[in-house]
Tab-separated table of C-alpha atoms in Angstrom:
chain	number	residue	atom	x	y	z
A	1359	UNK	CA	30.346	-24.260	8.049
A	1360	UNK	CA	29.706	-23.640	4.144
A	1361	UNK	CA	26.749	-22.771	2.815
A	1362	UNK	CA	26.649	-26.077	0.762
A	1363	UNK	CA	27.345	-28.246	3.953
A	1364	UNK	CA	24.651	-26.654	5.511
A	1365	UNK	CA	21.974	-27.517	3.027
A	1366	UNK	CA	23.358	-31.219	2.403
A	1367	UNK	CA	22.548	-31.275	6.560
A	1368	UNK	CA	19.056	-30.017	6.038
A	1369	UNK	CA	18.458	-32.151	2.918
A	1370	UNK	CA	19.441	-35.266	5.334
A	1371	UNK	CA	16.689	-34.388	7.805
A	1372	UNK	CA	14.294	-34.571	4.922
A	1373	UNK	CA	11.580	-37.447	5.135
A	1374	UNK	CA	9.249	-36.489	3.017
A	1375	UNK	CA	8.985	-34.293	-0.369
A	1376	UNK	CA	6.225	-32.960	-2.001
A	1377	UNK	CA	5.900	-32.180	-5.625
A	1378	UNK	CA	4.677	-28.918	-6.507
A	1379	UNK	CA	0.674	-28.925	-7.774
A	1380	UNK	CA	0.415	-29.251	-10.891
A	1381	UNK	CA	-2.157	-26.536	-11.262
A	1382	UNK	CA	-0.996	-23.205	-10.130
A	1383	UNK	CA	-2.514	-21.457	-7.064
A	1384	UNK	CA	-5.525	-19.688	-8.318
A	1385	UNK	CA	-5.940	-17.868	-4.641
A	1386	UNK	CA	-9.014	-16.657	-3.058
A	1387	UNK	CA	-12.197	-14.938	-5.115
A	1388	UNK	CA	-15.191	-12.716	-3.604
A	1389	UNK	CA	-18.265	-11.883	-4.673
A	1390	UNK	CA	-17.887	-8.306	-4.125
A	1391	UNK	CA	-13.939	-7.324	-3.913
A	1392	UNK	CA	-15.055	-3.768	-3.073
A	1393	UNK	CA	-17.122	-4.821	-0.276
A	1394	UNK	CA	-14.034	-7.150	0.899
A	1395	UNK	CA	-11.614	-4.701	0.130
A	1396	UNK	CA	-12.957	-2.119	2.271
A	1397	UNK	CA	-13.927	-4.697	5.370
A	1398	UNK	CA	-10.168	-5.390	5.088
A	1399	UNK	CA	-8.700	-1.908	4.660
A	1400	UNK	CA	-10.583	-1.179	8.207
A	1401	UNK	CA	-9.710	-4.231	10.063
A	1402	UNK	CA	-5.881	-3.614	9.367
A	1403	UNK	CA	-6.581	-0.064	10.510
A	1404	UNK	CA	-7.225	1.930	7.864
A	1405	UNK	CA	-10.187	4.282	6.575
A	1406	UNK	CA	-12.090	3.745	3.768
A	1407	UNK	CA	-13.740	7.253	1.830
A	1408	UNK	CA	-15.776	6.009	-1.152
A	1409	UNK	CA	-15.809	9.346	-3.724
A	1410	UNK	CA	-18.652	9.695	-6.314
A	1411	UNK	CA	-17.706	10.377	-10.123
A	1412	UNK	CA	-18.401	14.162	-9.375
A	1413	UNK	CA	-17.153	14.642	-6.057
A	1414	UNK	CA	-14.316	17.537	-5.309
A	1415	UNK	CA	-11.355	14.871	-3.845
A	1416	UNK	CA	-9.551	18.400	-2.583
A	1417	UNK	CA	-12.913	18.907	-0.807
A	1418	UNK	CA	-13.455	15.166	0.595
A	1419	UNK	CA	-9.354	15.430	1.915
A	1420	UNK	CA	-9.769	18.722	3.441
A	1421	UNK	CA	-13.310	17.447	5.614
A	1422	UNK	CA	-11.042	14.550	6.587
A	1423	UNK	CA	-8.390	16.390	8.084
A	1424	UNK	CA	-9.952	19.903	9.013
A	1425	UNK	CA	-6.741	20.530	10.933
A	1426	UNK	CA	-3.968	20.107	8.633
A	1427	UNK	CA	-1.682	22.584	7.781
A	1428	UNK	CA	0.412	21.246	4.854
A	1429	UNK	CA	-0.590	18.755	2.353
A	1430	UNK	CA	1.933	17.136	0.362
A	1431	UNK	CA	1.489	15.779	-3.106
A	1432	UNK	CA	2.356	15.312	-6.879
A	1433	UNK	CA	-1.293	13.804	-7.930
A	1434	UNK	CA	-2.685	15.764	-10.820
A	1435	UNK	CA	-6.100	18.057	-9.239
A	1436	UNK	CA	-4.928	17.859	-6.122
A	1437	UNK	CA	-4.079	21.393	-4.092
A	1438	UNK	CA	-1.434	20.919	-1.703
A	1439	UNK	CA	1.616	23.203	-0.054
A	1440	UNK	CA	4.503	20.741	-1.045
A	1441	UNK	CA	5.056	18.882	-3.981
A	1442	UNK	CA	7.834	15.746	-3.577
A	1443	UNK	CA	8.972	16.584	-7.163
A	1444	UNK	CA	10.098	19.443	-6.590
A	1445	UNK	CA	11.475	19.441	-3.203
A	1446	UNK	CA	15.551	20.459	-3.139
A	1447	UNK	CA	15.859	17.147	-0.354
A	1448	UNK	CA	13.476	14.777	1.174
A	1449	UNK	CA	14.091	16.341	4.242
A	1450	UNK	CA	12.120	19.245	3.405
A	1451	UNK	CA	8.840	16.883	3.370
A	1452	UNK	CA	9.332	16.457	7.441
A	1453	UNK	CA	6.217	17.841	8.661
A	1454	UNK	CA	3.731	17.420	6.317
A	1455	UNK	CA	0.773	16.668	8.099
A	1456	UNK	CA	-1.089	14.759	4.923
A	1457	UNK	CA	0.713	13.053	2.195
A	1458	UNK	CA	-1.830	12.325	-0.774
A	1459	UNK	CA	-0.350	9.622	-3.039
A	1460	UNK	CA	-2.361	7.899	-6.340
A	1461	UNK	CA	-2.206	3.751	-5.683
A	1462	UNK	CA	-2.079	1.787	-8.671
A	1463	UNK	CA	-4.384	-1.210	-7.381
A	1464	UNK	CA	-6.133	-2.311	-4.521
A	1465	UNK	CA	-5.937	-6.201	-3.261
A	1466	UNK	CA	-9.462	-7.152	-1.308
A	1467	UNK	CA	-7.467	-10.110	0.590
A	1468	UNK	CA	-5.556	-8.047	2.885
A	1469	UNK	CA	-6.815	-4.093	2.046
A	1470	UNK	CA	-3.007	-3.405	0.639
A	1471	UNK	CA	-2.373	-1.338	-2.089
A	1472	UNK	CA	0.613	-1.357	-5.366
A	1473	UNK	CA	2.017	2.263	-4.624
A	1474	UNK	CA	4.444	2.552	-7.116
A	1475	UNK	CA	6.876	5.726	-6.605
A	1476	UNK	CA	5.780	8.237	-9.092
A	1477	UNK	CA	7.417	11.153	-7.540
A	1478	UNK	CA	11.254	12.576	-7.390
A	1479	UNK	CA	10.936	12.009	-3.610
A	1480	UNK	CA	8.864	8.922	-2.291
A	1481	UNK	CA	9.716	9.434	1.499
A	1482	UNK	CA	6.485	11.459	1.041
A	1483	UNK	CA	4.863	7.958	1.453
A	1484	UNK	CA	6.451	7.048	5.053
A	1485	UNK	CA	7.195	10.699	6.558
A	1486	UNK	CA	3.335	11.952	6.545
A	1487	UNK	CA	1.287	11.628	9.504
A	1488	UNK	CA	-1.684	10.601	7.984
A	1489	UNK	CA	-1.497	8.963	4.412
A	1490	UNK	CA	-4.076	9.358	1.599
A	1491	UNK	CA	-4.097	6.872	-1.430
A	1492	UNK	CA	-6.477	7.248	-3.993
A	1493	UNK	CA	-7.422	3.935	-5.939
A	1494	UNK	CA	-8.997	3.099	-9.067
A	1495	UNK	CA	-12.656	1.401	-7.473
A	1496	UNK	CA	-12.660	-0.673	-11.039
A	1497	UNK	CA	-8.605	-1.437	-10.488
A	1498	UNK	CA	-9.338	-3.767	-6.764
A	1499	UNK	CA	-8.593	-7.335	-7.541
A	1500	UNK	CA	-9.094	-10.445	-5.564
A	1501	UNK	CA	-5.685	-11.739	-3.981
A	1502	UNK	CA	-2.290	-11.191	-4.396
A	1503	UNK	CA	-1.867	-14.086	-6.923
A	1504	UNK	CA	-3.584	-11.338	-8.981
A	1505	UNK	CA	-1.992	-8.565	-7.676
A	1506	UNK	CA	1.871	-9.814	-8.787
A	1507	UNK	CA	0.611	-10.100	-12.397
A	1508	UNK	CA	-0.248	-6.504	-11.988
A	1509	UNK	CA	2.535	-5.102	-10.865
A	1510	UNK	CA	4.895	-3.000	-13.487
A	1511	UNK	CA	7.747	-1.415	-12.114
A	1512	UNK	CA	8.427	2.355	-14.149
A	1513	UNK	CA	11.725	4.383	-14.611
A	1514	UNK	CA	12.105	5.050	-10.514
A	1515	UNK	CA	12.233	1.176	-9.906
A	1516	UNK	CA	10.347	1.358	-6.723
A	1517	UNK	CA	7.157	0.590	-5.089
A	1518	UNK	CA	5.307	-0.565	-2.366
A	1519	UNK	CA	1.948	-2.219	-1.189
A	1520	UNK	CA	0.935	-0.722	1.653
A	1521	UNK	CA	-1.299	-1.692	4.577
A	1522	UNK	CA	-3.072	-0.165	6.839
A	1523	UNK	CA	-1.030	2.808	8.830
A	1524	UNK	CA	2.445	1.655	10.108
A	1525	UNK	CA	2.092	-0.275	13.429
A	1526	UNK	CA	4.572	-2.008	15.756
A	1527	UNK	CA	3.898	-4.052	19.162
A	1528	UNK	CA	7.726	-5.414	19.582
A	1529	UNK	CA	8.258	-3.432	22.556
A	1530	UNK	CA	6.320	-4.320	25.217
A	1531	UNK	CA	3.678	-6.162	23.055
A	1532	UNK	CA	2.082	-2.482	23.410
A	1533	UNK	CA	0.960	-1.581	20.046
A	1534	UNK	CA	2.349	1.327	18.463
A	1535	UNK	CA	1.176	3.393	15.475
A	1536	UNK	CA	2.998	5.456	13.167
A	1537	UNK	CA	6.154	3.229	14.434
A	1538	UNK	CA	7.780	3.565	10.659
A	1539	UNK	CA	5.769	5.424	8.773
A	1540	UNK	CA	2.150	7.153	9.059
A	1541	UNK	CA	0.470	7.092	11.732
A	1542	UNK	CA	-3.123	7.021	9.938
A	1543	UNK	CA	-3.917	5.588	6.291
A	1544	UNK	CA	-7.035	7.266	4.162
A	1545	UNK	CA	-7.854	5.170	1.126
A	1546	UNK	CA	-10.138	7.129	-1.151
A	1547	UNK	CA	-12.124	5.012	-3.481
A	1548	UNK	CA	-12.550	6.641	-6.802
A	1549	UNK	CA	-14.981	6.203	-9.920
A	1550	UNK	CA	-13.834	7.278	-13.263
């Protein structure tokens, strides 16, 4: 069957159509999009570190994960043992017991965050064990009607809004973490 035969079909079984709203979908608002931001981020899993202006973010990632041995990351200030821009392969990133990656933008509605790839090698994002993205407190928005005006797209042509640490429960229905990609998620909320 052709793809055109098939939709005629499905047209047929129509009964009813809708037009669409004449005023666009303005999507959810809170009162405090930190506060729901961070109620969100913890409910899909994640943890939530809220930094002061003058805090030492090398200090705050190192009490977080007292037993890593190599950090992983491209973000300006930040100490670490790898670096995914200058890595020969991605491969060389397996291992890397904390990835620390800079988010663009946080969305309060579900806790994601706009991680757009700003290094050579963005596998550091999904090959960590535990994830750290540091967000903007004063770049959270509401809902992701918000969030797709936001997003900009730069000369890698990637990103991603991530969730929450990767999590599976299709085998079994026994949860899984770390299924894809980290098996933790650290969102540190910084003041500038």
């Amino acid at each position: 069957m052709k793809k055109e035969e098939l939709l005629n079909k499905l047209r047929l079984g129509t009964t009813v159509q809708f037009d669409m709203p004449e005023e666009p979908v303005k999507g959810i608002v809170y009162k405090n999009v930190a506060e729901q931001f961070i109620e969100m981020s913890k409910t899909v899993g994640g943890k939530v570190i809220e930094a002061k202006p003058d805090d030492d973010l090398n200090a705050i990632i190192q009490l977080a994960f007292p037993d890593a041995k190599v950090l992983a990351s491209n973000v300006e200030g930040i100490t670490a043992d790898k670096n995914p821009d200058t890595v020969a392969d991605a491969s060389e990133l397996n291992g890397v017991d904390v990835g620390i990656v800079r988010g663009d933008f946080g969305v309060a509605e579900n806790g994601c965050i706009w991680v757009p790839q700003t290094m050579k090698e963005r596998a550091i994002c999904f090959i960590s064990e535990e994830l750290v993205i540091l967000v903007d407190r004063s770049k959270l928005v509401n809902n992701m009607h918000q969030a797709y005006k936001m997003v900009e797209m730069n000369h890698y042509g990637y990103g991603v809004f991530i969730s929450g640490p990767s999590k599976t429960a299709d085998i079994e229905q026994a949860l899984v973490m770390g299924a894809q990609a980290a098996h933790g998620l650290t969102v540190i909320l910084i003041d500038k």
